[in-house]
Amino acid sequence: MATEVNRKVSAASAGAHSKKPNKKSSFPSGILRTTLSLLLIGFAARAYQALRPPPSKICGSPDGPPVTAPRIKLRDGRNLAYQEHGVPKDAAKYKIISILGFDSCRLDEVVAKTLSPDVVEEFGIYTVSFDRPGYGESDPNPNLTVKSMTLDIEELADKLELGSKFYIIGYSLGGMITWGCLKYIPHRLAGAVLLAPAVNYWWSGLPSNLSNEAFYQQKIQDQWAYRIAHYTPWLTYWWNTQQWFPSSSVIAQSLEMFSLQDIQLIPKLSDRESYEAHIRQQGEYVTVHKDLNFMFHNWEFSPLDLENPFPNNEGSVHLWQGGDDLIVATKLQPYIAKKLPWIHYHELSGVGHMFPYSDGMSDIIIKSLLHGK
C-alpha cells in the first residue's frame, strides 16, 4: 500500500517537473503602465499648450507696451484708447464715432483721414476713432459680446461728452458692430453708415441657399477657419497657428484676398508701416483670433430682425458695398437691404473692399449721410 502511494506521489512530482514554467514578460507590467501614463500626460500637456493662447501683454503693465494715447476708463475698469480728428469737438456741428475693422487700430481711421479739408470745415465735422478691446492700447475684454462692444461705444460718447445723439461709421468688421448699435442704442444715433460690413453666414433669416453660395465662394482655408470659429471657437487660436494646414488668409494678410482695385489702392496705406506693430502689440489672440470668434459665433440677434431706428426720418442708415469685394460677401448685402427697406443701399461696381480709400469717396459718403440721401 505504501509502495502504491509512493508511486502516485512520484508520478505527481514527475508531472510537476515536466511542465514548462510560464514565461514572464521581460518588461514588468507596472513599468509599462507608468510609461504609458507618462506618455499620455506628456501628450495632454503639449496639446493643452498648443490650444492655450499665450497671455496678453496689457498696455501699462510691467511687461506690456507703454501707454501713449488718450484713454477713458470704462465702468468695468477697462481702458479704451481713442484718437480725435477734424475740427475741435466744442466747435463741431456733427460728431462721428468711427468703428474700425479687422486687424485695425484707432490710427487706421479711413473716412476722417481721407475727407477733404473743405468738407471738414464746411460741415464742422469732428470724428473720434478708438482701439477696440485688445487692439492698440485698449485693454482686452474677456467677456466680449456684440452688446458689450456697443455699450463701450455709448460710454465713449458719454465720457467725451458728444451729446445725446451722434453719428457712427463702421468699416468692415466695424460695419458689423454697427448692427449692434442699431439694435442696442438706436436712441443715441443721429445716423449710421455701414461700409462693406462683414457678414455672419449663420445669421438667422438668411436663406440657406444664398448663405451657402456666398460661403462657398470663400477660399477653402477661410471656410475652415470660419467653421472652427463658429462651431469650436476654443480651437481658433490653435487652428490659425498650426503648421499642417493653411490658416485664415485674412489673419495672414494674403494679397489673394484683394481685388484688382484693392491692390491699386494699397499704396495709400503706406503710413501704416510706421504703426503696424502697434496694432497687435498686446497679442494675436486678443486681437485677430478673438475677432474671428466674435464675427462667426452665435449672435444674440440677427440684423435681419431689426426695426427702423428712424421711423420719422429724423436720421438715415446707409450701406455701401463694393461689387468686386473678395473679403465680404457682396451677394448677401442686397438681400439684407431688401429685408430692411429703410436702409439706403449703395453698391459700387468695379471696386473692392478698400473703396473708401478711393479719391473723393469719403466726401460722397459723408454728404450722403448728412443729407440723408
Coordinates of C-alpha atoms in Angstrom, one line a residue:
M1 CA 0.0 0.0 0.0
A2 CA 2.8 2.3 0.9
T3 CA 4.6 1.4 -2.3
E4 CA 1.5 2.3 -4.3
V5 CA 1.2 5.7 -2.5
N6 CA 4.9 6.4 -3.2
R7 CA 4.4 5.7 -6.8
K8 CA 1.5 8.1 -7.0
V9 CA 3.5 10.8 -5.3
S10 CA 6.5 10.2 -7.5
A11 CA 4.3 10.4 -10.6
A12 CA 2.7 13.6 -9.5
S13 CA 6.2 15.1 -8.8
A14 CA 7.4 13.9 -12.1
G15 CA 4.4 15.6 -13.8
A16 CA 5.0 18.8 -12.0
H17 CA 8.6 18.9 -13.0
S18 CA 7.8 18.0 -16.6
K19 CA 5.5 21.1 -17.0
K20 CA 7.2 24.1 -18.6
P21 CA 7.2 27.2 -16.4
N22 CA 5.1 30.2 -17.5
K23 CA 7.2 32.8 -19.3
K24 CA 7.2 36.1 -17.6
S25 CA 7.3 39.3 -19.6
S26 CA 10.8 40.8 -19.9
F27 CA 9.1 44.2 -19.3
P28 CA 7.3 44.4 -16.0
S29 CA 3.7 45.4 -16.3
G30 CA 4.0 48.2 -13.7
I31 CA 6.7 49.9 -15.6
L32 CA 4.7 49.6 -18.9
R33 CA 1.6 51.2 -17.2
T34 CA 3.8 54.0 -15.8
T35 CA 5.4 54.7 -19.2
L36 CA 2.1 54.8 -21.0
S37 CA 0.7 57.2 -18.3
L38 CA 3.7 59.5 -18.7
L39 CA 3.3 59.5 -22.4
L40 CA -0.4 60.4 -22.2
I41 CA 0.3 63.1 -19.6
G42 CA 3.0 64.5 -21.9
F43 CA 0.7 64.4 -24.9
A44 CA -2.1 66.1 -23.0
A45 CA 0.3 68.8 -21.7
R46 CA 1.6 69.5 -25.2
A47 CA -2.0 69.6 -26.6
Y48 CA -3.0 72.0 -23.7
Q49 CA -0.1 74.3 -24.5
A50 CA -1.0 74.2 -28.2
L51 CA -4.6 75.1 -27.6
R52 CA -4.0 77.6 -24.9
P53 CA -3.0 81.1 -26.2
P54 CA -0.2 82.9 -24.5
P55 CA -1.2 85.6 -22.0
S56 CA -1.7 89.1 -23.5
K57 CA 0.7 91.9 -22.8
I58 CA -1.5 94.6 -21.3
C59 CA -0.5 98.2 -22.0
G60 CA 0.9 99.9 -19.0
S61 CA 1.6 96.6 -17.2
P62 CA 5.3 95.9 -16.1
D63 CA 5.8 93.6 -19.1
G64 CA 3.4 95.3 -21.5
P65 CA 3.8 98.1 -24.1
P66 CA 3.7 101.8 -22.9
V67 CA 0.6 103.9 -22.9
T68 CA 0.9 106.8 -25.4
A69 CA -2.7 107.5 -26.4
P70 CA -5.5 109.3 -24.5
R71 CA -7.8 106.8 -22.8
I72 CA -11.1 106.7 -20.9
K73 CA -11.8 104.3 -18.1
L74 CA -14.9 102.2 -18.6
R75 CA -17.4 101.2 -15.9
D76 CA -15.8 97.7 -15.6
G77 CA -12.3 99.2 -15.1
R78 CA -11.0 98.6 -18.6
N79 CA -9.3 101.3 -20.5
L80 CA -10.3 102.4 -24.1
A81 CA -7.8 104.3 -26.2
Y82 CA -9.0 106.9 -28.8
Q83 CA -7.9 109.4 -31.4
E84 CA -9.6 112.6 -32.4
H85 CA -9.8 114.0 -35.9
G86 CA -11.3 117.1 -37.7
V87 CA -12.5 120.3 -36.1
P88 CA -12.3 120.8 -32.3
K89 CA -15.1 118.9 -30.5
D90 CA -16.6 122.0 -28.9
A91 CA -16.9 123.7 -32.3
A92 CA -18.3 120.7 -34.2
K93 CA -21.7 120.6 -35.8
Y94 CA -21.5 116.9 -36.5
K95 CA -19.9 114.4 -34.2
I96 CA -19.0 110.9 -35.5
I97 CA -17.7 107.8 -33.9
S98 CA -15.7 105.6 -36.3
I99 CA -15.7 101.8 -35.7
L100 CA -12.7 100.2 -37.3
G101 CA -12.4 96.8 -38.9
F102 CA -10.4 93.6 -38.5
D103 CA -6.8 93.9 -37.6
S104 CA -7.0 97.7 -37.3
C105 CA -6.4 100.3 -34.6
R106 CA -7.5 103.9 -34.0
L107 CA -4.8 105.2 -36.4
D108 CA -6.5 103.3 -39.3
E109 CA -9.5 105.6 -39.4
V110 CA -10.2 106.0 -43.2
V111 CA -13.1 108.4 -43.6
A112 CA -11.7 111.2 -41.4
K113 CA -8.1 110.7 -42.9
T114 CA -9.3 111.0 -46.5
L115 CA -12.1 113.6 -46.1
S116 CA -11.3 116.8 -47.9
P117 CA -10.4 119.7 -45.5
D118 CA -13.1 121.8 -47.2
V119 CA -15.8 119.4 -46.3
V120 CA -14.5 119.1 -42.7
E121 CA -14.6 122.9 -42.3
E122 CA -17.9 123.4 -44.2
F123 CA -19.8 120.9 -42.2
G124 CA -17.9 121.3 -38.9
I125 CA -17.1 117.6 -38.6
Y126 CA -15.4 116.0 -35.6
T127 CA -14.6 112.3 -35.6
V128 CA -13.2 110.0 -32.9
S129 CA -11.8 106.6 -33.6
F130 CA -10.9 104.1 -30.9
D131 CA -9.0 100.9 -30.4
R132 CA -11.4 98.0 -30.0
P133 CA -10.7 95.8 -26.9
G134 CA -7.3 94.1 -27.2
Y135 CA -6.1 96.3 -30.1
G136 CA -3.5 99.0 -29.9
E137 CA -3.8 100.4 -26.3
S138 CA -7.3 99.3 -25.3
D139 CA -7.5 96.7 -22.6
P140 CA -8.8 93.2 -23.8
N141 CA -12.3 92.2 -22.8
P142 CA -12.5 88.6 -21.8
N143 CA -16.3 88.8 -21.9
L144 CA -16.6 90.4 -25.3
T145 CA -20.0 90.3 -27.0
V146 CA -21.9 92.4 -29.5
K147 CA -23.7 94.1 -26.7
S148 CA -20.6 94.8 -24.6
M149 CA -18.9 96.4 -27.6
T150 CA -22.0 98.6 -28.3
L151 CA -22.1 99.7 -24.7
D152 CA -18.4 100.6 -24.9
I153 CA -19.2 102.9 -27.8
E154 CA -22.0 104.6 -25.9
E155 CA -19.8 105.0 -22.8
L156 CA -17.0 106.6 -25.0
A157 CA -19.6 109.1 -26.3
D158 CA -20.7 109.9 -22.8
K159 CA -17.1 110.3 -21.4
L160 CA -16.2 112.6 -24.3
E161 CA -19.4 114.5 -23.9
L162 CA -20.6 114.1 -27.5
G163 CA -24.2 114.8 -26.6
S164 CA -27.4 112.9 -26.6
K165 CA -27.0 111.8 -30.2
F166 CA -24.1 111.1 -32.5
Y167 CA -23.3 109.5 -35.9
I168 CA -21.5 106.2 -36.4
I169 CA -19.5 104.9 -39.3
G170 CA -18.4 101.3 -39.3
Y171 CA -16.0 99.8 -41.8
S172 CA -15.8 96.0 -42.5
L173 CA -16.0 94.4 -39.0
G174 CA -16.8 97.8 -37.7
G175 CA -19.8 97.8 -40.0
M176 CA -20.8 94.5 -38.4
I177 CA -20.6 96.2 -35.0
T178 CA -22.8 99.0 -36.3
W179 CA -25.6 96.4 -36.5
G180 CA -25.2 96.1 -32.7
C181 CA -25.5 99.9 -32.3
L182 CA -28.7 99.8 -34.3
K183 CA -30.0 97.1 -32.0
Y184 CA -29.0 98.3 -28.6
I185 CA -28.6 102.1 -28.7
P186 CA -30.7 103.3 -31.6
H187 CA -32.0 106.2 -29.4
R188 CA -28.4 107.6 -29.3
L189 CA -27.9 107.6 -33.0
A190 CA -28.4 110.6 -35.4
G191 CA -27.4 108.4 -38.4
A192 CA -25.3 105.4 -39.3
V193 CA -23.1 104.2 -42.2
L194 CA -22.0 100.6 -42.8
L195 CA -19.0 100.3 -45.2
A196 CA -18.6 96.8 -46.6
P197 CA -19.9 95.3 -43.3
A198 CA -18.8 91.8 -42.6
V199 CA -21.4 89.1 -42.6
N200 CA -22.0 86.2 -40.3
Y201 CA -23.1 83.3 -42.6
W202 CA -25.1 81.8 -39.6
W203 CA -27.4 84.7 -39.0
S204 CA -31.0 83.6 -38.8
G205 CA -33.1 84.9 -41.6
L206 CA -30.6 84.4 -44.3
P207 CA -31.8 81.9 -46.9
S208 CA -29.7 78.8 -46.6
N209 CA -29.1 78.5 -50.4
L210 CA -27.9 82.1 -50.6
S211 CA -25.8 81.9 -47.5
N212 CA -24.2 78.6 -48.6
E213 CA -23.5 80.0 -52.1
A214 CA -21.8 83.1 -50.5
F215 CA -19.9 80.9 -48.0
Y216 CA -18.5 78.5 -50.6
Q217 CA -17.2 81.4 -52.7
Q218 CA -14.7 82.0 -49.9
K219 CA -11.3 80.3 -50.1
I220 CA -11.2 76.8 -48.7
Q221 CA -8.8 77.7 -45.9
D222 CA -11.2 80.5 -44.9
Q223 CA -14.2 78.3 -45.0
W224 CA -12.4 76.0 -42.4
A225 CA -11.3 79.0 -40.3
Y226 CA -14.9 80.3 -40.2
R227 CA -16.4 76.9 -39.4
I228 CA -14.0 76.5 -36.5
A229 CA -14.7 80.0 -35.2
H230 CA -18.4 79.2 -35.3
Y231 CA -18.5 75.6 -34.0
T232 CA -15.4 75.2 -31.9
P233 CA -14.1 78.7 -31.0
W234 CA -11.8 77.2 -28.4
L235 CA -9.8 75.8 -31.3
T236 CA -9.4 79.1 -33.2
Y237 CA -6.0 80.0 -31.8
W238 CA -4.6 76.5 -32.4
W239 CA -6.0 76.3 -36.0
N240 CA -4.5 79.6 -37.0
T241 CA -1.1 78.9 -35.5
Q242 CA -0.6 75.2 -36.5
Q243 CA 1.6 74.4 -39.4
W244 CA -0.1 71.5 -41.1
F245 CA -3.0 73.2 -42.9
P246 CA -3.4 76.7 -44.3
S247 CA -5.0 79.1 -41.8
S248 CA -7.1 82.2 -42.3
S249 CA -5.9 84.2 -45.3
V250 CA -7.2 87.4 -43.6
I251 CA -5.0 86.8 -40.5
A252 CA -2.1 86.0 -42.8
Q253 CA -2.8 89.2 -44.8
S254 CA -2.7 87.3 -48.0
L255 CA -2.8 89.5 -51.2
E256 CA -5.0 86.9 -52.7
M257 CA -8.0 88.3 -50.7
F258 CA -7.7 91.7 -52.5
S259 CA -9.4 92.7 -55.8
L260 CA -7.5 94.4 -58.6
Q261 CA -8.8 97.8 -57.4
D262 CA -7.8 97.0 -53.8
I263 CA -4.2 96.3 -54.9
Q264 CA -4.1 99.6 -56.7
L265 CA -5.2 101.4 -53.5
I266 CA -2.7 99.7 -51.2
P267 CA 0.0 102.4 -51.7
K268 CA -2.5 104.8 -49.9
L269 CA -1.8 102.8 -46.7
S270 CA 1.9 103.4 -46.8
D271 CA 1.8 105.3 -43.5
R272 CA 0.6 102.1 -41.8
E273 CA 4.1 100.7 -41.8
S274 CA 5.0 103.2 -39.0
Y275 CA 2.5 101.8 -36.6
E276 CA 1.6 98.3 -37.9
A277 CA 3.4 96.6 -35.0
H278 CA 1.3 98.7 -32.6
I279 CA -2.0 97.0 -33.8
R280 CA -1.3 93.5 -32.4
Q281 CA 1.2 94.5 -29.7
Q282 CA -0.9 93.0 -26.9
G283 CA -1.1 89.6 -28.5
E284 CA -2.6 88.0 -31.6
Y285 CA -5.2 86.0 -29.6
V286 CA -6.9 89.1 -28.1
T287 CA -7.0 90.8 -31.5
V288 CA -7.3 88.8 -34.7
H289 CA -8.2 85.4 -33.3
K290 CA -10.8 86.8 -30.9
D291 CA -12.2 88.8 -33.9
L292 CA -12.9 85.6 -35.8
N293 CA -14.8 84.2 -32.9
F294 CA -16.7 87.5 -32.5
M295 CA -17.7 87.6 -36.1
F296 CA -18.9 84.0 -36.5
H297 CA -20.2 82.9 -33.1
N298 CA -24.0 82.6 -32.5
W299 CA -25.1 86.2 -32.3
E300 CA -27.7 87.0 -29.8
F301 CA -29.8 88.7 -32.5
S302 CA -30.0 88.8 -36.3
P303 CA -29.7 92.1 -38.2
L304 CA -32.5 91.0 -40.4
D305 CA -34.9 91.4 -37.5
L306 CA -34.0 95.0 -36.8
E307 CA -36.6 97.7 -36.8
N308 CA -36.2 101.2 -38.4
P309 CA -34.4 103.3 -35.9
F310 CA -35.6 106.5 -37.6
P311 CA -39.4 105.9 -38.2
N312 CA -39.9 109.7 -38.6
N313 CA -37.0 110.2 -41.0
E314 CA -35.0 112.0 -38.3
G315 CA -31.9 110.2 -39.4
S316 CA -30.7 107.7 -42.1
V317 CA -28.8 104.5 -42.4
H318 CA -26.5 103.8 -45.4
L319 CA -24.9 100.5 -46.5
W320 CA -22.1 100.8 -49.1
Q321 CA -20.7 97.7 -50.8
G322 CA -18.1 97.2 -53.5
G323 CA -19.3 94.9 -56.3
D324 CA -15.8 93.2 -56.6
D325 CA -15.2 92.7 -52.8
L326 CA -13.4 89.4 -52.3
I327 CA -13.4 89.7 -48.4
V328 CA -17.0 90.4 -47.7
A329 CA -19.8 88.5 -49.5
T330 CA -21.3 91.1 -51.8
K331 CA -24.1 88.6 -52.7
L332 CA -25.7 88.8 -49.3
Q333 CA -25.8 92.6 -48.9
P334 CA -28.7 93.3 -51.4
Y335 CA -30.8 90.7 -49.7
I336 CA -30.2 92.2 -46.2
A337 CA -31.0 95.7 -47.6
K338 CA -34.2 94.4 -49.2
K339 CA -35.3 92.9 -45.9
L340 CA -34.6 96.2 -44.2
P341 CA -36.2 98.7 -46.7
W342 CA -35.3 101.7 -44.5
I343 CA -31.6 101.2 -45.4
H344 CA -30.2 103.3 -48.3
Y345 CA -28.2 100.7 -50.2
H346 CA -25.3 101.8 -52.5
E347 CA -23.5 99.1 -54.5
L348 CA -20.4 100.3 -56.4
S349 CA -19.4 98.3 -59.5
G350 CA -15.8 97.6 -60.2
V351 CA -14.5 98.3 -56.8
G352 CA -13.3 96.0 -53.9
H353 CA -13.2 96.1 -50.1
M354 CA -11.0 99.1 -49.9
F355 CA -13.2 101.5 -51.9
P356 CA -13.3 104.1 -49.0
Y357 CA -9.7 104.9 -49.8
S358 CA -10.6 106.0 -53.4
D359 CA -10.2 109.7 -54.2
G360 CA -13.3 111.7 -53.2
M361 CA -15.2 108.6 -51.8
S362 CA -15.2 109.9 -48.2
D363 CA -16.7 113.2 -49.3
I364 CA -19.5 111.3 -51.0
I365 CA -20.2 109.1 -48.0
I366 CA -20.3 111.9 -45.6
K367 CA -22.6 114.1 -47.7
S368 CA -25.0 111.2 -48.3
L369 CA -25.1 110.6 -44.5
L370 CA -25.7 114.2 -43.5
H371 CA -28.2 114.9 -46.3
G372 CA -30.0 111.6 -45.8
K373 CA -29.7 110.6 -49.5

